[in-house]
Amino acid sequence: MLSSGSDTPQLYAAREPIFPRRVKGKFRNLKWIIMAVTLGIYYLTPWIRWDRGAYLPDQAVLVDLANRRFFFFMIEIWPHEFYFIAGLLIMAGLGLFLFTSALGRVWCGYTCPQTVWTDLFILVERWIEGDRNARLRLHRQKKWDFRKWRLRITKWITWVLIAVATGGAWVFYFADAPTLLVNLVTLNAHPVAYTTIAILTATTFVFGGLMREQVCIYMCPWPRIQAAMMDEDTITVGYRDWRGEPRGKHRKGEGAENLGDCIDCMACVNVCPVGIDIRDGQQMECITCALCIDACDDVMERIGKPRGLVDYLSLADEQAEREGQAAKPIWRHVLRPRTILYTSLWSIVGIALVFALFLRSEIDMTVSPVRNPTFVTLSDGTIRNIYDVRLRNKHGEAREFRMSLTSPDVLRIQLEGTERLVVTVPPDSTTLQRVYISARPGSAPVASDRTELRLWVEDLASTDRAYRDTVFNGKGTP
Ligand code: SF4
Ligand code: SF4
């Protein structure tokens, strides 16, 4: 960017800090509610307890890295079930596509963590330093007198406390929150916990307090990507220029009757958290937070004009209204082939996940044939294959599992270290069991070099069963 003001053109323009003005209205209220709900969920979730019995953690939401498990209330995800996480991420992506194609950057304007924390930091700044004009005066005041130091230090300390709470809340998702809190306070926590908190404290302070809109404009790739999901029917925030222009102060005797509804009061610009003028048309920087709608509606009410000079509008609506036609009803913006496609895909993935969740077995096993060598011939002529079988017990108490075989009769199963075909697996854990399958000499031969077989495992307490198919190598001897 070229900046003027000196003889030598500058390629870099310093950032002009933005001090959004306070605004009241229905969209501002909606943003307050969403901020309270999202922050409440983030800070409080690790403290919700959930009884899972004696052997499992009682934290409702826990990423248990040590045991490679993810707990979410009554759901427990094991590493081999990572497809649930992948499915949820796909659903989140499709949901984002759906909302963006229908309502533009509604995610950015209302629920993105960057927006929520920036809003919180601006709220703190306004409480301490005052509204826009007071903050502007303080910013332009060159001299750092006692008052300026006091206000700035109070603000920075409050921001740091919020940032520490943010980083602290994050690590509570990865360990038992009450225990970790005690360990953190008594300096007995793992260094990784302190490092994570320090990094998140720094990023929250810098992104939410200092960089603010620059993260959205320069760092975030989403504004560039979202354009691919939007079209002329997507509802975004727009300005009814055909109604507002020519803009100007409505002063008596100065031809106010020839002016449009916009009184050029700059209220919409002064409340904008990214510092743009919505009257210049749709812009990449706009996060669709709708605060300019609240600001302008307030102005319109005070001057006795209809609300909606700045409003949620699609490009198609703008064109239609300019030509004197009515805007489309809201459902025609929302129900479009693109949104129906995203909704269908989202539903398919969601239904598949729900089915997978309820159909998954409480017992499970993986079978790894030992292939070096693929089989051995014992001195008496028996051909033996070896398998490593991992049995998974998802219950909160120890369970006995009986193993069996579906195969040609000549094959026999035997477990290493025991005469029985029963394995005891501790609660909520896995056990690796070596299994021998043999074709005895003198038995009828196995028909080919590779014989398909099915290994069964049965939970003796519940009679739940599970199986895995594998192969037996080598022919039996006649
Ligand atoms: S132009 Fe309006 S909707 Fe867009 S970011 Fe600014 S205040 Fe929010
Ligand atoms: S708030 Fe409304 S009236 Fe004031 S400058 Fe913006 S568009 Fe014009």
Coordinates of C-alpha atoms and ligand atoms in Angstrom, one line a residue:
M1 CA 0.0 0.0 0.0
L2 CA 1.3 3.5 -0.9
S3 CA 1.0 6.1 1.8
S4 CA 1.2 9.7 1.0
G5 CA 2.3 12.6 3.2
S6 CA 6.1 12.6 2.5
D7 CA 8.2 13.1 -0.6
T8 CA 9.2 9.4 -0.7
P9 CA 6.3 7.0 -1.4
Q10 CA 6.0 4.5 1.5
L11 CA 5.1 0.9 0.8
Y12 CA 3.8 0.4 4.3
A13 CA 0.9 2.2 5.9
A14 CA 0.9 2.0 9.7
R15 CA -2.3 0.6 11.2
E16 CA -4.8 3.1 12.4
P17 CA -6.3 1.7 15.7
I18 CA -10.0 1.2 15.6
F19 CA -12.1 2.3 18.6
P20 CA -15.7 1.1 17.9
R21 CA -18.4 3.1 19.5
R22 CA -21.0 1.5 21.8
V23 CA -24.2 0.5 20.1
K24 CA -27.5 -0.9 21.2
G25 CA -30.0 -2.9 19.2
K26 CA -31.3 -6.4 18.5
F27 CA -28.1 -7.7 16.8
R28 CA -25.9 -6.3 19.5
N29 CA -28.1 -8.1 22.1
L30 CA -27.9 -11.3 20.0
K31 CA -24.1 -11.0 20.0
W32 CA -24.0 -10.5 23.8
I33 CA -26.1 -13.6 24.3
I34 CA -23.9 -15.7 21.9
M35 CA -20.8 -14.3 23.6
A36 CA -22.1 -15.3 27.1
V37 CA -23.1 -18.8 25.9
T38 CA -19.9 -19.6 24.0
L39 CA -17.6 -18.3 26.7
G40 CA -19.6 -20.0 29.3
I41 CA -19.4 -23.3 27.5
Y42 CA -15.6 -22.9 26.9
Y43 CA -14.7 -21.9 30.5
L44 CA -17.2 -24.2 32.4
T45 CA -17.3 -27.4 30.4
P46 CA -14.1 -29.0 32.0
W47 CA -15.7 -28.6 35.4
I48 CA -18.8 -30.7 34.6
R49 CA -18.6 -34.1 36.3
W50 CA -19.9 -37.4 34.8
D51 CA -20.0 -40.6 36.7
R52 CA -18.5 -43.5 34.7
G53 CA -17.7 -45.9 37.5
A54 CA -14.6 -46.6 39.5
Y55 CA -12.1 -47.2 36.6
L56 CA -12.9 -44.2 34.4
P57 CA -12.5 -40.5 34.7
D58 CA -15.5 -38.6 36.0
Q59 CA -14.9 -35.5 33.8
A60 CA -17.7 -35.1 31.2
V61 CA -15.5 -33.8 28.4
L62 CA -11.9 -35.0 28.5
V63 CA -9.2 -35.6 25.9
D64 CA -7.2 -38.4 27.7
L65 CA -4.0 -38.3 25.8
A66 CA -2.2 -40.7 28.2
N67 CA -4.8 -43.4 27.6
R68 CA -5.6 -42.3 24.0
R69 CA -9.2 -41.8 24.7
F70 CA -11.8 -39.0 24.2
F71 CA -14.7 -38.8 26.6
F72 CA -17.8 -36.7 25.8
F73 CA -20.5 -37.2 28.4
M74 CA -21.8 -40.8 27.8
I75 CA -19.7 -41.3 24.6
E76 CA -16.2 -42.7 24.8
I77 CA -14.1 -42.7 21.6
W78 CA -11.2 -45.1 21.3
P79 CA -8.2 -44.5 19.0
H80 CA -9.5 -47.0 16.4
E81 CA -12.8 -45.0 16.3
F82 CA -11.2 -41.8 15.2
Y83 CA -13.6 -41.8 12.3
F84 CA -16.2 -40.3 14.7
I85 CA -13.9 -37.3 15.1
A86 CA -13.3 -37.1 11.3
G87 CA -17.1 -37.3 10.8
L88 CA -17.7 -34.5 13.3
L89 CA -15.1 -32.4 11.5
I90 CA -16.7 -33.1 8.2
M91 CA -20.1 -32.1 9.6
A92 CA -18.6 -28.9 11.1
G93 CA -17.1 -28.0 7.6
L94 CA -20.4 -28.7 5.8
G95 CA -22.3 -26.7 8.4
L96 CA -19.9 -23.8 7.8
F97 CA -20.5 -24.1 4.1
L98 CA -24.2 -24.2 4.6
F99 CA -24.4 -21.1 6.8
T100 CA -21.9 -19.2 4.6
S101 CA -23.9 -19.9 1.4
A102 CA -27.1 -18.8 3.1
L103 CA -26.0 -16.0 5.5
G104 CA -22.5 -15.0 4.4
R105 CA -19.9 -14.6 7.1
V106 CA -22.3 -15.2 10.0
W107 CA -19.7 -17.5 11.6
C108 CA -17.2 -14.6 11.6
G109 CA -19.7 -12.0 12.9
Y110 CA -21.1 -14.0 15.8
T111 CA -19.3 -17.1 16.9
C112 CA -15.7 -17.1 15.7
P113 CA -13.4 -17.2 18.8
Q114 CA -11.5 -14.3 17.4
T115 CA -14.7 -12.2 17.2
V116 CA -15.9 -13.3 20.6
W117 CA -12.6 -12.6 22.4
T118 CA -12.1 -9.3 20.6
D119 CA -15.6 -8.2 21.6
L120 CA -14.8 -9.1 25.2
F121 CA -11.5 -7.2 25.1
I122 CA -13.2 -4.1 23.5
L123 CA -15.9 -4.3 26.2
V124 CA -13.2 -4.3 28.9
E125 CA -11.4 -1.4 27.2
R126 CA -14.7 0.6 27.0
W127 CA -15.4 0.0 30.8
I128 CA -11.9 1.2 31.7
E129 CA -11.1 3.9 29.2
G130 CA -14.6 5.1 28.1
D131 CA -16.5 5.1 24.9
R132 CA -15.0 5.8 21.4
N133 CA -14.3 9.5 21.8
A134 CA -12.6 9.1 25.2
R135 CA -10.5 6.3 23.9
L136 CA -9.6 8.3 20.8
R137 CA -8.5 11.2 23.0
L138 CA -6.4 9.0 25.2
H139 CA -4.8 7.4 22.1
R140 CA -4.0 10.8 20.6
Q141 CA -2.7 12.2 23.9
K142 CA 1.1 12.2 23.4
K143 CA 2.0 12.7 27.1
W144 CA 1.9 9.6 29.3
D145 CA 0.7 11.2 32.5
F146 CA -0.5 9.3 35.6
R147 CA -4.1 8.9 34.3
K148 CA -3.0 7.4 31.0
W149 CA -0.6 5.0 32.8
R150 CA -3.3 4.1 35.2
L151 CA -6.0 3.4 32.6
R152 CA -3.6 1.5 30.3
I153 CA -2.1 -0.7 33.1
T154 CA -5.6 -1.5 34.4
K155 CA -6.7 -2.5 30.9
W156 CA -3.6 -4.6 30.2
I157 CA -3.8 -6.4 33.6
T158 CA -7.5 -7.2 33.0
W159 CA -6.7 -8.4 29.5
V160 CA -3.9 -10.6 30.9
L161 CA -6.2 -12.1 33.5
I162 CA -8.7 -13.0 30.7
A163 CA -5.9 -14.4 28.6
V164 CA -4.6 -16.6 31.5
A165 CA -8.1 -17.9 32.2
T166 CA -8.4 -18.7 28.5
G167 CA -5.2 -20.6 28.3
G168 CA -5.9 -22.2 31.7
A169 CA -9.3 -23.4 30.6
W170 CA -7.8 -25.1 27.5
V171 CA -5.4 -27.3 29.5
F172 CA -8.3 -28.4 31.7
Y173 CA -9.8 -30.3 28.8
F174 CA -6.7 -32.6 28.8
A175 CA -6.6 -33.6 32.5
D176 CA -8.8 -33.9 35.5
A177 CA -9.6 -30.2 36.0
P178 CA -9.8 -30.0 39.9
T179 CA -6.5 -32.0 40.2
L180 CA -4.7 -30.0 37.5
L181 CA -5.8 -26.7 39.1
V182 CA -4.3 -27.7 42.4
N183 CA -1.1 -28.9 40.7
L184 CA -0.9 -25.6 38.7
V185 CA -1.3 -23.5 41.8
T186 CA 1.2 -25.5 43.9
L187 CA 3.6 -25.5 40.9
N188 CA 3.5 -29.3 40.7
A189 CA 1.9 -29.5 37.2
H190 CA 3.8 -30.8 34.2
P191 CA 5.9 -28.2 32.4
V192 CA 3.8 -28.8 29.2
A193 CA 0.8 -27.4 31.0
Y194 CA 2.6 -24.2 32.0
T195 CA 4.0 -23.8 28.5
T196 CA 0.6 -24.3 26.9
I197 CA -1.0 -21.8 29.2
A198 CA 1.8 -19.3 28.5
I199 CA 1.5 -19.7 24.7
L200 CA -2.3 -19.4 24.8
T201 CA -2.1 -16.4 27.1
A202 CA 0.2 -14.6 24.8
T203 CA -1.8 -15.4 21.6
T204 CA -5.1 -14.4 23.3
F205 CA -3.7 -11.1 24.5
V206 CA -2.1 -10.2 21.2
F207 CA -4.9 -11.4 18.9
G208 CA -7.8 -10.2 21.0
G209 CA -6.3 -7.1 22.5
L210 CA -3.7 -5.7 20.1
M211 CA -4.3 -7.1 16.6
R212 CA -8.0 -7.5 16.7
E213 CA -9.4 -6.9 13.2
Q214 CA -6.0 -7.4 11.6
V215 CA -6.3 -11.1 12.3
C216 CA -9.5 -11.2 10.3
I217 CA -8.3 -9.1 7.5
Y218 CA -4.7 -10.3 7.0
M219 CA -4.2 -13.6 8.8
C220 CA -7.4 -15.6 8.4
P221 CA -7.8 -17.4 5.1
W222 CA -11.6 -17.8 5.5
P223 CA -12.6 -14.4 3.9
R224 CA -10.8 -15.5 0.8
I225 CA -12.3 -19.0 0.8
Q226 CA -15.9 -18.1 1.7
A227 CA -16.4 -16.2 -1.6
A228 CA -16.6 -19.6 -3.3
M229 CA -19.7 -20.4 -1.3
M230 CA -21.5 -17.2 -1.8
D231 CA -23.6 -16.0 -4.7
E232 CA -26.1 -13.2 -5.5
D233 CA -28.7 -14.9 -3.2
T234 CA -26.5 -15.0 -0.1
I235 CA -27.8 -12.7 2.5
T236 CA -25.1 -10.3 3.8
V237 CA -25.1 -6.8 5.3
G238 CA -25.7 -4.1 2.7
Y239 CA -26.7 -0.4 2.2
R240 CA -29.8 0.7 0.3
D241 CA -28.0 3.3 -1.7
W242 CA -31.0 4.0 -3.9
R243 CA -32.8 5.1 -0.7
G244 CA -29.8 6.7 1.1
E245 CA -28.2 8.7 -1.7
P246 CA -27.4 11.5 -2.2
R247 CA -26.3 11.6 1.4
G248 CA -25.9 14.8 3.4
K249 CA -26.8 16.6 6.6
H250 CA -30.5 17.3 6.6
R251 CA -30.2 21.0 7.4
K252 CA -33.3 23.2 6.8
G253 CA -32.9 25.6 3.9
E254 CA -30.0 23.7 2.4
G255 CA -32.0 21.6 0.0
A256 CA -32.6 18.7 2.4
E257 CA -35.6 17.7 0.4
N258 CA -33.3 16.6 -2.5
L259 CA -31.2 14.4 -0.2
G260 CA -31.6 10.7 0.4
D261 CA -32.2 9.2 3.9
C262 CA -28.5 8.9 4.8
I263 CA -27.6 11.9 7.0
D264 CA -23.9 11.1 6.7
C265 CA -23.7 10.8 10.5
M266 CA -21.0 8.1 10.4
A267 CA -22.7 6.1 13.1
C268 CA -22.4 3.0 11.0
V269 CA -18.7 3.5 10.5
N270 CA -18.0 4.4 14.1
V271 CA -19.5 1.2 15.5
C272 CA -17.8 -1.1 12.9
P273 CA -15.2 -3.3 14.5
V274 CA -13.2 -3.6 11.3
G275 CA -13.4 0.1 10.5
I276 CA -15.1 0.0 7.1
D277 CA -17.9 2.0 5.6
I278 CA -20.7 -0.3 4.6
R279 CA -22.0 2.4 2.2
D280 CA -19.0 1.6 -0.1
G281 CA -20.7 -1.7 -0.9
Q282 CA -19.8 -5.3 0.1
Q283 CA -16.2 -5.6 1.2
M284 CA -14.0 -8.5 2.0
E285 CA -13.2 -7.0 5.5
C286 CA -16.9 -7.1 6.5
I287 CA -17.5 -9.8 9.1
T288 CA -21.3 -9.4 8.8
C289 CA -21.7 -8.6 12.5
A290 CA -24.7 -6.3 11.8
L291 CA -23.7 -3.7 14.3
C292 CA -23.9 -1.0 11.6
I293 CA -27.6 -2.1 11.1
D294 CA -28.3 -1.4 14.8
A295 CA -26.5 1.9 14.6
C296 CA -28.3 3.1 11.5
D297 CA -31.7 1.8 12.7
D298 CA -31.3 3.9 15.8
V299 CA -30.5 7.0 13.7
M300 CA -33.4 6.4 11.4
E301 CA -35.8 6.1 14.3
R302 CA -34.5 9.4 15.7
I303 CA -35.0 11.3 12.4
G304 CA -38.4 9.6 11.8
K305 CA -37.4 7.5 8.7
P306 CA -38.1 3.8 8.2
R307 CA -35.5 1.4 9.6
G308 CA -33.5 -0.7 7.2
L309 CA -31.3 1.8 5.4
V310 CA -28.5 -0.6 6.3
D311 CA -29.9 -4.1 6.4
Y312 CA -29.4 -7.8 5.8
L313 CA -29.6 -7.9 2.0
S314 CA -28.6 -10.1 -0.9
L315 CA -27.1 -8.8 -4.2
A316 CA -30.2 -10.1 -6.0
D317 CA -32.5 -8.1 -3.5
E318 CA -30.4 -5.0 -4.0
Q319 CA -30.8 -5.3 -7.8
A320 CA -34.6 -6.0 -7.5
E321 CA -35.2 -3.1 -5.1
R322 CA -33.2 -0.7 -7.3
E323 CA -35.6 -1.7 -10.2
G324 CA -38.6 -1.1 -8.0
Q325 CA -39.4 -4.7 -7.4
A326 CA -39.9 -6.5 -4.1
A327 CA -37.1 -8.5 -2.5
K328 CA -37.4 -12.2 -2.4
P329 CA -38.9 -13.8 0.7
I330 CA -36.3 -15.1 3.1
W331 CA -37.1 -18.8 2.5
R332 CA -36.1 -18.4 -1.2
H333 CA -32.7 -17.2 -0.1
V334 CA -32.3 -20.1 2.3
L335 CA -33.8 -22.9 0.2
R336 CA -31.6 -23.1 -2.9
P337 CA -29.9 -26.1 -4.6
R338 CA -26.6 -25.2 -3.0
T339 CA -28.0 -25.0 0.6
I340 CA -30.1 -28.1 0.0
L341 CA -27.0 -30.0 -1.2
Y342 CA -25.0 -28.9 1.9
T343 CA -27.9 -29.8 4.2
S344 CA -28.3 -33.3 2.6
L345 CA -24.6 -34.1 2.9
W346 CA -24.6 -32.8 6.5
S347 CA -27.6 -35.0 7.3
I348 CA -26.2 -38.1 5.6
V349 CA -22.9 -37.8 7.6
G350 CA -24.8 -37.1 10.8
I351 CA -27.2 -40.1 10.4
A352 CA -24.3 -42.4 9.5
L353 CA -22.4 -41.3 12.7
V354 CA -25.5 -41.8 14.9
F355 CA -26.0 -45.3 13.4
A356 CA -22.3 -46.1 13.9
L357 CA -22.5 -44.9 17.5
F358 CA -25.4 -47.0 18.4
L359 CA -24.4 -50.1 16.5
R360 CA -20.8 -50.3 17.7
S361 CA -19.9 -53.2 19.8
E362 CA -18.8 -53.0 23.4
I363 CA -16.1 -55.6 22.6
D364 CA -13.7 -55.5 19.8
M365 CA -10.6 -57.2 18.6
T366 CA -7.9 -56.8 16.0
V367 CA -6.0 -59.7 14.5
S368 CA -2.5 -59.4 13.2
P369 CA -1.1 -62.6 11.7
V370 CA 2.6 -63.2 12.4
R371 CA 4.1 -63.5 8.9
N372 CA 7.7 -64.1 9.5
P373 CA 7.5 -67.0 8.7
T374 CA 3.9 -67.3 7.5
F375 CA 3.8 -70.8 9.1
V376 CA 6.0 -73.3 10.8
T377 CA 6.0 -77.1 10.5
L378 CA 6.5 -78.8 13.9
S379 CA 8.6 -82.0 14.3
D380 CA 5.4 -84.1 14.4
G381 CA 4.2 -82.6 11.1
T382 CA 1.7 -80.1 12.6
I383 CA 1.5 -76.9 10.6
R384 CA 1.1 -73.9 12.9
N385 CA 0.1 -70.2 12.2
I386 CA 0.6 -67.6 14.8
Y387 CA -1.6 -64.5 15.4
D388 CA -1.4 -61.6 17.7
V389 CA -4.9 -60.7 18.9
R390 CA -5.7 -57.5 20.7
L391 CA -8.9 -57.8 22.8
R392 CA -10.6 -54.6 23.8
N393 CA -12.9 -54.4 26.9
K394 CA -14.8 -51.1 26.9
H395 CA -16.6 -51.9 30.2
G396 CA -15.9 -50.5 33.6
E397 CA -15.2 -53.9 35.1
A398 CA -12.9 -56.8 34.1
R399 CA -14.5 -59.2 31.6
E400 CA -13.8 -62.8 30.4
F401 CA -13.7 -63.3 26.7
R402 CA -13.9 -66.8 25.1
M403 CA -12.2 -67.3 21.8
S404 CA -13.3 -69.7 19.1
L405 CA -12.9 -70.5 15.5
T406 CA -15.1 -71.0 12.4
S407 CA -13.0 -72.9 9.9
P408 CA -12.5 -76.4 8.4
D409 CA -12.6 -79.0 11.2
V410 CA -8.9 -79.8 10.9
L411 CA -7.9 -76.4 12.4
R412 CA -7.4 -76.2 16.1
I413 CA -7.1 -73.0 18.2
Q414 CA -4.8 -72.7 21.3
L415 CA -3.9 -69.7 23.4
E416 CA -0.4 -69.0 24.6
G417 CA 0.1 -69.4 28.3
T418 CA -3.2 -71.1 29.1
E419 CA -5.0 -74.3 28.5
R420 CA -8.3 -72.6 28.4
L421 CA -9.7 -70.5 25.5
V422 CA -10.7 -67.7 27.9
V423 CA -8.8 -64.4 28.3
T424 CA -9.5 -62.0 31.1
V425 CA -9.2 -58.4 30.0
P426 CA -9.0 -55.6 32.7
P427 CA -11.6 -52.9 32.8
D428 CA -11.5 -50.3 30.0
S429 CA -8.3 -51.5 28.5
T430 CA -6.8 -53.9 26.0
T431 CA -4.9 -57.2 26.2
L432 CA -2.6 -58.6 23.6
Q433 CA -3.0 -62.4 23.4
R434 CA -0.9 -64.7 21.2
V435 CA -3.0 -67.3 19.5
Y436 CA -1.8 -70.5 17.7
I437 CA -3.9 -72.1 15.0
S438 CA -2.7 -75.5 13.9
A439 CA -3.5 -78.2 11.3
R440 CA -2.6 -81.5 13.0
P441 CA -0.7 -84.3 11.2
G442 CA -2.9 -87.1 10.1
S443 CA -6.0 -84.9 9.8
A444 CA -7.7 -84.3 6.5
P445 CA -5.7 -81.8 4.5
V446 CA -6.6 -78.2 4.3
A447 CA -7.6 -77.7 0.7
S448 CA -5.3 -74.9 -0.4
D449 CA -2.3 -72.9 0.7
R450 CA -4.5 -70.2 2.0
T451 CA -7.6 -71.2 4.0
E452 CA -10.0 -68.5 5.1
L453 CA -11.1 -68.6 8.7
R454 CA -13.1 -66.5 11.2
L455 CA -11.9 -65.8 14.8
W456 CA -14.7 -65.2 17.3
V457 CA -14.6 -63.5 20.7
E458 CA -17.5 -63.8 23.1
D459 CA -18.1 -61.7 26.2
L460 CA -19.0 -64.4 28.8
A461 CA -20.9 -61.9 30.9
S462 CA -23.1 -60.3 28.3
T463 CA -22.8 -62.9 25.4
D464 CA -21.9 -60.0 23.1
R465 CA -19.8 -61.4 20.2
A466 CA -17.4 -60.0 17.7
Y467 CA -15.3 -61.6 14.9
R468 CA -12.4 -60.9 12.5
D469 CA -11.7 -62.8 9.3
T470 CA -8.2 -63.9 8.6
V471 CA -6.4 -66.7 6.7
F472 CA -4.4 -69.8 7.6
N473 CA -1.3 -70.5 5.5
G474 CA 0.1 -73.9 4.5
K475 CA -1.6 -77.2 3.8
G476 CA -2.3 -79.8 6.4
T477 CA -0.7 -83.2 5.9
P478 CA -2.8 -86.2 5.1
Ligands
SF4_1 S1 -19.7 -3.1 7.9 FE1 -21.3 -3.5 9.4 S2 -21.6 -5.8 9.3 FE2 -19.6 -5.3 8.3 S3 -18.1 -5.5 9.9 FE3 -18.7 -3.4 9.9 S4 -20.3 -3.2 11.4 FE4 -20.1 -5.3 11.0
SF4_2 S1 -25.7 5.3 10.2 FE1 -27.2 5.4 8.5 S2 -27.5 7.6 8.3 FE2 -25.7 7.5 9.4 S3 -24.0 7.5 7.9 FE3 -24.5 5.3 8.2 S4 -26.0 4.9 6.7 FE4 -26.0 7.1 6.8

